[in-house]
Coordinates of C-alpha atoms in Angstrom, one line a residue:
Chain A
M13 CA 12.6 -55.7 0.4
I14 CA 9.8 -57.2 -1.5
K15 CA 7.7 -54.2 -0.7
S16 CA 10.2 -51.7 -2.1
K17 CA 10.6 -53.9 -5.2
S18 CA 6.9 -53.8 -5.9
S19 CA 6.7 -50.1 -5.3
S20 CA 9.6 -49.4 -7.7
S21 CA 8.0 -51.5 -10.3
L22 CA 4.8 -49.6 -9.7
L23 CA 6.7 -46.4 -10.2
C24 CA 8.2 -47.9 -13.4
S25 CA 4.8 -48.8 -14.8
S26 CA 3.3 -45.4 -13.9
L27 CA 6.3 -43.7 -15.5
S28 CA 5.9 -45.7 -18.7
L29 CA 2.2 -44.9 -18.6
A30 CA 3.0 -41.3 -18.4
R31 CA 5.4 -41.6 -21.3
V32 CA 2.7 -43.3 -23.4
L33 CA 0.3 -40.5 -22.5
G34 CA 2.9 -38.0 -23.4
F35 CA 3.2 -39.6 -26.9
L36 CA -0.5 -39.5 -27.3
R37 CA -0.5 -35.8 -27.0
T38 CA 0.1 -34.1 -30.3
T39 CA 2.2 -31.3 -28.9
L40 CA 3.8 -30.7 -25.6
L41 CA 2.8 -27.2 -24.5
N42 CA 5.7 -25.1 -23.7
M43 CA 4.9 -21.5 -23.3
Q44 CA 7.2 -18.6 -23.0
L45 CA 5.9 -16.0 -20.5
T46 CA 7.3 -12.9 -18.8
L47 CA 6.3 -12.7 -15.2
E48 CA 6.9 -9.6 -13.1
F49 CA 6.6 -9.3 -9.3
G50 CA 6.3 -6.0 -7.5
G51 CA 5.2 -4.3 -4.3
G52 CA 7.3 -6.7 -2.2
L53 CA 6.4 -9.9 -3.9
E54 CA 9.8 -10.1 -5.5
L55 CA 11.2 -10.8 -2.1
L56 CA 9.5 -14.2 -2.2
C57 CA 11.3 -15.2 -5.4
D58 CA 15.0 -14.4 -4.9
S59 CA 14.4 -10.6 -5.0
K60 CA 14.2 -10.8 -8.8
K61 CA 11.4 -8.7 -10.3
I62 CA 11.3 -10.0 -13.8
H63 CA 11.3 -13.7 -14.7
N64 CA 11.4 -15.0 -18.2
V65 CA 10.0 -18.5 -18.0
N66 CA 9.0 -21.5 -20.0
V67 CA 5.9 -23.1 -18.5
E68 CA 5.2 -26.6 -19.5
Q69 CA 1.6 -27.7 -19.4
Q70 CA 1.6 -31.3 -18.1
N71 CA -2.0 -32.3 -17.5
G72 CA -2.9 -32.9 -21.1
E73 CA -4.8 -29.7 -21.6
D74 CA -3.9 -27.8 -24.7
K75 CA -4.2 -24.4 -23.1
L76 CA -2.7 -22.7 -20.1
T77 CA -4.9 -20.7 -17.7
M78 CA -4.0 -18.4 -14.9
K79 CA -5.0 -21.1 -12.5
D80 CA -2.3 -23.4 -14.0
L81 CA 0.2 -20.6 -14.0
L82 CA -0.4 -19.8 -10.3
S83 CA 0.3 -23.3 -9.3
W84 CA 3.3 -23.4 -11.5
V85 CA 4.6 -20.2 -10.0
R86 CA 4.0 -21.5 -6.5
T87 CA 6.0 -24.6 -7.1
N88 CA 8.8 -23.2 -9.3
L89 CA 9.3 -19.6 -8.4
I90 CA 8.2 -18.9 -4.9
K91 CA 11.0 -19.7 -2.5
E92 CA 9.5 -18.6 0.8
R93 CA 6.3 -17.6 2.5
P94 CA 3.9 -18.8 -0.2
E95 CA 1.0 -17.6 1.9
M96 CA 2.1 -14.1 1.1
F97 CA 1.3 -14.8 -2.5
M98 CA -1.5 -17.3 -2.5
K99 CA -4.6 -18.1 -0.5
G100 CA -6.4 -21.2 -1.6
D101 CA -6.0 -21.7 -5.3
T102 CA -5.9 -18.0 -6.1
V103 CA -3.7 -15.0 -5.2
R104 CA -4.1 -13.6 -1.8
P105 CA -6.6 -10.8 -1.7
G106 CA -4.7 -7.5 -2.1
V107 CA -2.4 -8.9 -4.8
L108 CA -3.1 -7.2 -8.1
V109 CA -2.8 -9.2 -11.3
L110 CA -2.4 -7.7 -14.8
V111 CA -2.3 -9.8 -17.9
N112 CA -0.8 -7.8 -20.8
D113 CA -1.4 -4.6 -18.8
C114 CA -5.1 -5.5 -18.3
D115 CA -6.7 -6.1 -14.9
W116 CA -7.4 -9.8 -14.7
E117 CA -10.8 -9.1 -13.2
L118 CA -11.8 -8.2 -16.8
S119 CA -10.4 -11.3 -18.4
G120 CA -11.9 -13.9 -16.1
Q121 CA -9.3 -14.1 -13.3
L122 CA -8.3 -17.8 -12.8
S123 CA -9.9 -18.8 -16.1
T124 CA -8.0 -16.3 -18.1
S125 CA -6.2 -18.2 -20.8
L126 CA -2.6 -17.3 -21.6
E127 CA -0.7 -17.3 -24.8
E128 CA 2.8 -17.3 -26.0
K129 CA 4.8 -14.2 -24.9
D130 CA 2.1 -12.9 -22.6
V131 CA 3.2 -10.6 -19.8
V132 CA 1.8 -11.3 -16.3
V133 CA 2.3 -8.8 -13.5
F134 CA 1.7 -9.5 -9.8
I135 CA 1.8 -6.5 -7.5
S136 CA 1.1 -6.7 -3.8
T137 CA -0.8 -3.8 -2.2
L138 CA -0.3 -5.2 1.3
H139 CA 2.8 -3.3 2.2
G140 CA 2.7 0.0 3.9
G141 CA 2.8 3.1 1.8
Chain J
M29 CA -2.3 -7.0 -32.0
E30 CA -5.9 -5.9 -31.5
E31 CA -7.0 -8.8 -33.7
E32 CA -5.2 -11.2 -31.4
R33 CA -6.9 -9.6 -28.4
Q34 CA -10.3 -10.0 -30.0
R35 CA -9.7 -13.6 -30.6
R36 CA -9.1 -14.1 -26.9
G37 CA -11.8 -14.0 -24.4
G38 CA -14.5 -13.6 -27.1
G39 CA -14.2 -10.0 -28.0
V40 CA -12.9 -6.8 -26.5
R41 CA -14.8 -5.0 -23.8
L42 CA -14.8 -1.3 -24.5
C43 CA -14.3 1.3 -21.9
C44 CA -17.7 2.2 -20.5
L45 CA -16.8 5.9 -20.3
C46 CA -15.3 6.7 -23.7
N47 CA -16.7 3.7 -25.6
R48 CA -13.7 3.8 -27.8
Q49 CA -10.7 2.1 -26.2
R50 CA -10.3 -1.3 -24.7
A51 CA -11.1 -1.5 -21.0
S52 CA -8.1 -2.4 -19.0
L53 CA -9.2 -1.9 -15.4
K54 CA -12.2 -2.7 -13.2
R55 CA -12.7 0.2 -10.8
P56 CA -13.3 -1.2 -7.3
K57 CA -15.4 1.8 -6.4
T58 CA -17.9 1.7 -9.2
L59 CA -17.2 -1.7 -10.9
Q60 CA -16.9 0.2 -14.1
Q61 CA -14.7 -1.2 -16.8
I62 CA -12.6 1.6 -18.1
C63 CA -9.6 2.2 -20.3
R64 CA -6.2 3.5 -19.2
D65 CA -6.8 7.1 -20.4
C66 CA -10.1 7.4 -18.7
F67 CA -8.6 5.9 -15.6
Y68 CA -6.1 8.7 -15.4
R69 CA -8.8 11.3 -16.0
V70 CA -11.2 10.0 -13.3
F71 CA -8.5 9.2 -10.8
E72 CA -7.1 12.7 -10.9
D73 CA -10.5 14.4 -11.3
E74 CA -11.9 12.6 -8.3
I75 CA -9.0 13.8 -6.1
H76 CA -9.5 17.3 -7.5
D77 CA -13.2 17.1 -6.5
V78 CA -12.3 15.9 -3.0
I79 CA -9.9 18.8 -2.6
L80 CA -12.4 21.3 -3.8
S81 CA -15.5 20.0 -2.1
N82 CA -13.7 19.7 1.3
R83 CA -11.9 23.0 0.8
L84 CA -8.7 21.3 1.8
F85 CA -6.5 24.2 0.7
S86 CA -6.6 28.0 0.2
P87 CA -4.6 29.8 -2.5
G88 CA -1.1 30.6 -1.2
D89 CA -1.0 27.8 1.3
R90 CA 2.3 26.2 2.1
V91 CA 1.7 22.5 2.1
A92 CA 4.0 19.7 3.3
I93 CA 3.5 16.3 1.8
G94 CA 4.4 13.6 4.3
A95 CA 6.7 11.5 2.1
S96 CA 7.9 8.1 3.1
G97 CA 9.0 6.9 -0.3
G98 CA 6.2 4.4 -0.3
K99 CA 3.5 4.1 -3.0
D100 CA 0.9 6.3 -1.4
S101 CA 3.0 9.3 -0.6
T102 CA 4.9 9.0 -3.9
V103 CA 1.7 9.0 -6.0
L104 CA 0.3 11.8 -3.7
A105 CA 3.3 14.0 -4.3
Y106 CA 3.0 13.5 -8.1
V107 CA -0.8 14.0 -8.3
L108 CA -0.8 16.9 -6.0
S109 CA 1.9 18.8 -7.9
K110 CA 0.2 18.0 -11.2
L111 CA -3.2 19.2 -9.9
N112 CA -1.6 22.3 -8.4
H113 CA -0.2 23.1 -11.8
A114 CA -3.3 22.2 -13.9
H115 CA -5.9 23.9 -11.7
S116 CA -3.7 26.7 -10.4
Y117 CA -4.3 26.0 -6.7
G118 CA -1.5 28.4 -5.9
L119 CA 0.1 26.0 -3.4
D120 CA 3.7 26.0 -2.3
L121 CA 4.5 22.3 -2.0
F122 CA 7.2 20.6 0.1
L123 CA 8.2 17.1 0.7
L124 CA 8.6 16.3 4.4
S125 CA 10.3 13.0 5.5
V126 CA 11.0 11.5 8.8
D127 CA 14.2 9.5 9.3
E128 CA 13.6 7.1 12.1
G129 CA 17.2 5.8 11.8
I130 CA 16.5 2.2 10.7
T131 CA 19.5 1.0 8.8
G132 CA 18.6 -1.0 5.7
Y133 CA 15.1 0.2 5.7
R134 CA 14.6 3.9 6.1
D135 CA 17.9 4.9 4.6
D136 CA 16.8 3.1 1.4
S137 CA 13.4 4.5 1.2
L138 CA 14.8 8.0 1.8
L139 CA 16.8 7.6 -1.4
T140 CA 13.4 7.3 -3.2
V141 CA 12.3 10.5 -1.6
H142 CA 15.5 12.2 -2.6
R143 CA 14.8 11.1 -6.2
N144 CA 11.2 12.5 -5.9
Q145 CA 12.6 15.8 -4.9
I146 CA 14.5 16.0 -8.2
Q147 CA 11.7 14.6 -10.3
Y148 CA 9.0 16.8 -9.1
G149 CA 11.1 19.8 -8.3
L150 CA 9.8 20.0 -4.8
P151 CA 12.0 21.1 -1.9
L152 CA 12.6 18.3 0.6
K153 CA 13.0 18.5 4.4
V154 CA 14.2 15.5 6.4
V155 CA 13.8 15.4 10.2
S156 CA 15.5 12.6 12.1
Y157 CA 14.7 11.0 15.4
K158 CA 18.3 11.3 16.3
E159 CA 18.3 15.0 15.9
L160 CA 14.9 15.6 17.5
Y161 CA 15.1 13.1 20.4
G162 CA 18.7 12.1 20.6
W163 CA 17.8 8.5 19.8
S164 CA 17.6 6.6 16.5
M165 CA 15.3 3.6 16.2
D166 CA 18.3 1.4 15.8
E167 CA 19.5 2.6 19.2
I168 CA 16.1 2.3 20.8
V169 CA 15.7 -1.3 19.6
K170 CA 19.2 -2.0 20.9
M171 CA 17.9 -0.9 24.3
I172 CA 14.4 -2.3 24.4
G173 CA 14.5 -5.2 22.0
V174 CA 12.2 -5.7 19.0
K175 CA 9.0 -6.0 21.0
N176 CA 7.1 -2.9 21.6
N177 CA 9.4 -0.7 19.6
C178 CA 6.5 0.3 17.4
T179 CA 5.1 2.3 20.2
F180 CA 8.2 4.5 20.2
C181 CA 8.3 4.8 16.5
G182 CA 4.6 5.7 16.1
V183 CA 4.6 8.3 18.9
F184 CA 7.9 9.8 17.7
R185 CA 6.9 9.9 14.1
R186 CA 3.7 11.8 14.7
Q187 CA 5.5 14.5 16.6
A188 CA 8.5 14.5 14.2
L189 CA 6.2 15.3 11.3
D190 CA 4.6 18.2 13.2
R191 CA 8.0 19.5 14.2
G192 CA 9.3 19.2 10.6
A193 CA 6.1 21.0 9.4
A194 CA 6.7 23.8 12.0
Q195 CA 10.3 24.2 10.8
L196 CA 9.0 24.5 7.2
K197 CA 6.4 27.0 8.4
V198 CA 3.7 25.3 6.4
D199 CA 0.0 25.8 6.8
K200 CA -1.0 22.2 6.3
V201 CA 0.4 18.7 6.1
V202 CA -1.1 16.2 3.7
T203 CA -0.6 12.5 4.0
G204 CA -1.1 9.6 1.7
H205 CA -3.7 7.7 3.7
N206 CA -6.1 5.9 1.3
A207 CA -9.6 4.5 1.7
D208 CA -8.3 1.0 2.6
D209 CA -6.1 2.5 5.4
I210 CA -9.0 4.5 6.8
A211 CA -11.4 1.5 6.7
E212 CA -8.8 -0.5 8.5
T213 CA -8.4 2.2 11.1
V214 CA -12.2 2.3 11.7
L215 CA -12.2 -1.4 12.3
L216 CA -9.2 -1.3 14.6
N217 CA -10.7 1.6 16.7
I218 CA -13.9 -0.4 17.1
L219 CA -12.0 -3.5 18.1
R220 CA -10.0 -1.5 20.6
G221 CA -12.9 0.4 21.8
D222 CA -11.1 3.6 21.2
I223 CA -14.0 6.0 20.9
A224 CA -11.9 9.2 20.8
R225 CA -10.0 8.0 17.8
L226 CA -13.0 6.4 16.2
S227 CA -14.7 9.8 16.0
R228 CA -11.7 11.5 14.4
C229 CA -10.1 8.9 12.2
T230 CA -12.6 9.3 9.4
S231 CA -12.2 13.1 9.2
I232 CA -10.6 14.2 6.1
T233 CA -8.9 17.1 8.0
T234 CA -7.8 16.7 11.5
G235 CA -6.1 19.0 14.0
E236 CA -7.8 22.1 12.9
D237 CA -7.7 23.4 16.4
G238 CA -3.9 22.7 16.6
P239 CA -1.1 24.6 15.0
I240 CA -0.9 22.6 11.7
P241 CA -3.9 20.8 10.4
R242 CA -3.5 17.5 8.5
C243 CA -5.5 16.2 5.6
K244 CA -5.9 13.1 3.5
P245 CA -6.7 13.8 -0.1
F246 CA -6.8 10.1 -0.8
K247 CA -9.5 9.4 1.8
Y248 CA -11.8 8.1 -1.0
T249 CA -9.1 6.6 -3.2
Y250 CA -8.8 2.8 -3.3
E251 CA -5.4 1.3 -2.8
K252 CA -5.8 -0.8 -5.9
E253 CA -6.0 2.4 -8.0
I254 CA -3.0 4.0 -6.3
V255 CA -0.9 0.9 -7.0
I256 CA -2.0 0.8 -10.6
Y257 CA -1.5 4.5 -11.2
P258 CA 2.2 4.5 -11.5
F259 CA 2.1 1.2 -13.3
Y260 CA -0.1 2.4 -16.1
F261 CA 1.9 5.6 -16.2
I262 CA 4.8 3.6 -17.5
A263 CA 2.6 1.8 -20.0
A264 CA 1.0 5.0 -21.2
A265 CA 4.4 6.6 -21.7
T266 CA 4.9 4.3 -24.6
S267 CA 1.8 5.3 -26.3
T268 CA 1.9 8.2 -28.7
A269 CA -0.8 10.2 -26.9
A270 CA 1.5 10.6 -23.9
F271 CA 4.2 12.0 -26.1
A272 CA 2.0 14.4 -27.9
N273 CA 0.9 16.0 -24.6
P274 CA 4.0 16.0 -22.4
S275 CA 3.4 16.8 -18.8
P276 CA 4.2 20.3 -17.8
L277 CA 6.1 18.9 -14.8
S278 CA 9.8 18.7 -14.9
F279 CA 10.1 14.9 -14.9
T280 CA 10.6 12.3 -17.4
Y281 CA 8.6 9.1 -17.9
A282 CA 11.8 7.1 -17.6
Y283 CA 12.2 8.5 -14.2
F284 CA 8.8 7.4 -13.1
K285 CA 9.5 3.9 -14.3
K286 CA 12.8 3.8 -12.4
L287 CA 11.1 5.3 -9.4
D288 CA 9.4 2.1 -8.4
Y289 CA 8.4 3.2 -4.9
F290 CA 10.0 1.5 -1.9
S291 CA 8.1 -1.5 -0.7
T292 CA 9.8 -3.4 1.9
E293 CA 8.3 -4.0 5.3
C294 CA 9.9 -2.4 8.3
I295 CA 12.6 -4.8 9.6
Y296 CA 11.6 -4.3 13.2
S297 CA 8.0 -5.1 13.2
P298 CA 5.4 -6.5 10.8
N299 CA 2.7 -5.1 13.1
A300 CA 0.5 -8.1 13.3
Y301 CA -2.5 -6.5 14.8
R302 CA -3.1 -4.1 11.9
G303 CA -2.1 -6.9 9.6
F304 CA -5.2 -8.8 10.6
A305 CA -7.5 -5.9 10.0
R306 CA -5.8 -5.3 6.7
E307 CA -6.3 -8.8 5.5
F308 CA -9.9 -8.8 6.6
I309 CA -10.5 -5.6 4.6
K310 CA -8.9 -7.2 1.5
D311 CA -11.1 -10.3 1.9
L312 CA -14.2 -8.0 2.1
E313 CA -13.0 -6.1 -0.9
R314 CA -12.8 -9.2 -3.0
I315 CA -16.4 -10.1 -2.2
R316 CA -17.8 -6.6 -2.4
P317 CA -15.4 -3.7 -3.2
R318 CA -17.8 -1.1 -2.0
A319 CA -17.4 -2.4 1.5
I320 CA -14.4 -0.2 2.0
L321 CA -16.3 3.0 1.4
D322 CA -19.2 1.6 3.4
I323 CA -17.0 1.1 6.4
I324 CA -15.7 4.6 6.1
K325 CA -19.3 5.8 5.9
S326 CA -20.3 3.9 9.0
G327 CA -17.3 5.3 10.8
E328 CA -18.4 8.8 9.9
N329 CA -21.9 8.1 11.2
F330 CA -20.9 7.0 14.6
R331 CA -22.4 9.4 17.1
I332 CA -20.9 9.4 20.6
S333 CA -23.3 9.9 23.4
T334 CA -22.9 13.3 25.0
T335 CA -22.5 11.7 28.4
T336 CA -19.3 9.9 27.4
K337 CA -16.3 11.3 29.0
M338 CA -13.7 12.1 26.4
P339 CA -10.1 12.8 27.1
E340 CA -9.4 16.5 27.3
Q341 CA -6.8 18.0 25.0
G342 CA -4.2 20.1 26.7
T343 CA -0.5 20.7 26.2
C344 CA 2.5 18.8 27.5
E345 CA 4.1 20.6 30.4
R346 CA 7.5 19.6 29.2
C347 CA 7.6 20.3 25.5
G348 CA 4.3 22.1 24.8
Y349 CA 3.0 19.5 22.3
I350 CA -0.7 18.7 22.4
S351 CA -1.4 16.1 25.1
S352 CA -4.3 14.8 27.1
Q353 CA -2.0 14.1 30.0
K354 CA 0.5 16.1 32.0
W355 CA 3.3 15.0 29.7
C356 CA 2.9 14.0 26.1
K357 CA 3.5 10.4 25.2
A358 CA 6.8 11.2 23.5
C359 CA 8.1 12.9 26.6
V360 CA 7.1 10.0 28.8
L361 CA 8.8 7.5 26.4
L362 CA 11.9 9.7 26.1
D363 CA 12.2 10.1 29.8
G364 CA 12.1 6.3 30.2
L365 CA 14.8 5.9 27.6
N366 CA 17.0 8.5 29.1
R367 CA 16.6 7.1 32.6
G368 CA 17.3 3.6 31.4
L369 CA 13.8 2.5 32.1
P370 CA 12.5 2.1 28.6
K371 CA 9.4 0.1 29.6
L372 CA 8.1 3.2 31.5
G373 CA 5.7 4.5 28.9
I374 CA 4.6 1.2 27.4
G375 CA 2.4 -0.7 29.8
R376 CA -0.9 0.8 31.0
S377 CA -0.3 2.7 34.2
R378 CA -3.8 2.7 35.4
A379 CA -4.7 0.3 38.2
G380 CA -7.3 -2.4 38.0
I381 CA -6.6 -3.5 34.5
T382 CA -7.3 -7.2 33.9
G383 CA -4.9 -9.6 32.4
R384 CA -6.9 -9.6 29.3
K385 CA -6.3 -6.0 28.6
D386 CA -2.6 -6.5 29.2
R387 CA -2.6 -9.2 26.5
N388 CA -4.2 -6.8 24.1
E389 CA -1.4 -4.4 24.8
N390 CA 1.1 -7.0 23.9
Y391 CA -0.6 -7.5 20.6
G392 CA 0.3 -4.0 19.6
G393 CA -2.8 -2.4 20.9
K394 CA -0.8 0.7 21.7
S395 CA -1.9 3.4 19.4
I396 CA -4.0 3.3 16.3
D397 CA -1.5 5.7 14.9
N398 CA 1.0 2.8 14.7
K399 CA 0.1 1.9 11.2
Q400 CA 2.3 -0.6 9.6
C401 CA 5.8 0.7 9.8
G402 CA 7.0 2.1 6.5
T403 CA 4.3 4.7 6.4
L404 CA 4.3 8.2 7.6
D405 CA 1.4 7.7 9.8
F406 CA -0.3 8.9 12.8

């Protein structure tokens, strides 16, 4: 009983700390992006190919990188078999990524920074042809 | 828009071929950074060069394109009909599809092929397992279960394509096997110790001694580029350049966009064994993209000692198809099915096989031709 009380108060204090931190930030980053899944990847997210999403950046950074987006997608969009989409902290080899029609290998892969209204495409090449 | 792009990532990288447009793709083969227009040019030019330098076709040839509705065969059908037009190959092209009879899978992908028929104006021929063998894959699976059914599918598909090609009276069959597929197959043949297949899996043309040779115009084409080709096509359609020079082919850009090749895995088997090789190849590619071409090259350079006993090619006593045994594999399998003993052709019949080999068999070590289902493969 005592234990749970202390843990809930701990939760409270960490929540309020988070709130304070949130206030400290000048703007809460909320970015509108269009994500497209193809080549079978759409099956991992409700068989929907195009997702218009609002991605909130929580960790105090004022920019959003592909690395952030990938972990966001993994938590929020991928409904099953995440290993088909990611391996480690990046996409699984064989998944093609295009940011505004441009191969992400040219823009720095995980470190590619995203901007409002960007279009990010993920296509799996792992299916039979 | 360009301004915004320049702001990002510290300046725009220009295409290293034309030096004018923004680079939008890193070629795995060369690591060159090129723009969309140059990509189209080099992608098509390279295939044209492969066709010429390997003398894949002669003028007047009737050529069947093995079309599964997947990305490789869809892009192959498009590029080949475009090149045939542009360089006056003088080919009569056909689409040839195999209907394995898998509800919810092949029936859907065949719809894609039917669309291609209209888009490219190529006549389509569909041969079905049911009509050729009296059994659809659905019926076979009902009888033998989901395990091992790839053996049937792979063996039957290979023959079905040949039979369809014979009905079309074509001189050649082309398939959409790409560089990644071939590298995978080289690895698999090494892992399985299949010397006979290892020596022929890298050939761009096979079966020249048989009735209908097969060739792979995409032998040196990376999967990444095949996947990106239709994608950029859509994007290019919105640029004015594409409208100024409309394609001579009777298809519309909107169609291509809608086309969106079929990309669902076969419902009956994910084919784990090839999957491992596939994943390994993709891991290698990430570290060093050229590895794919290098593996193909090493496969080509394998020399088999002259004392190695190779299986002799003969013909099946029952159906006349090429076979190294008395009966071809399809006839053995079919016989088993018809006699209610479907396991007949699956296990190894030779004596003295250790348990270890049996296990390999269970992991799908049947035939290298059983590529991931969903492909017209052999």
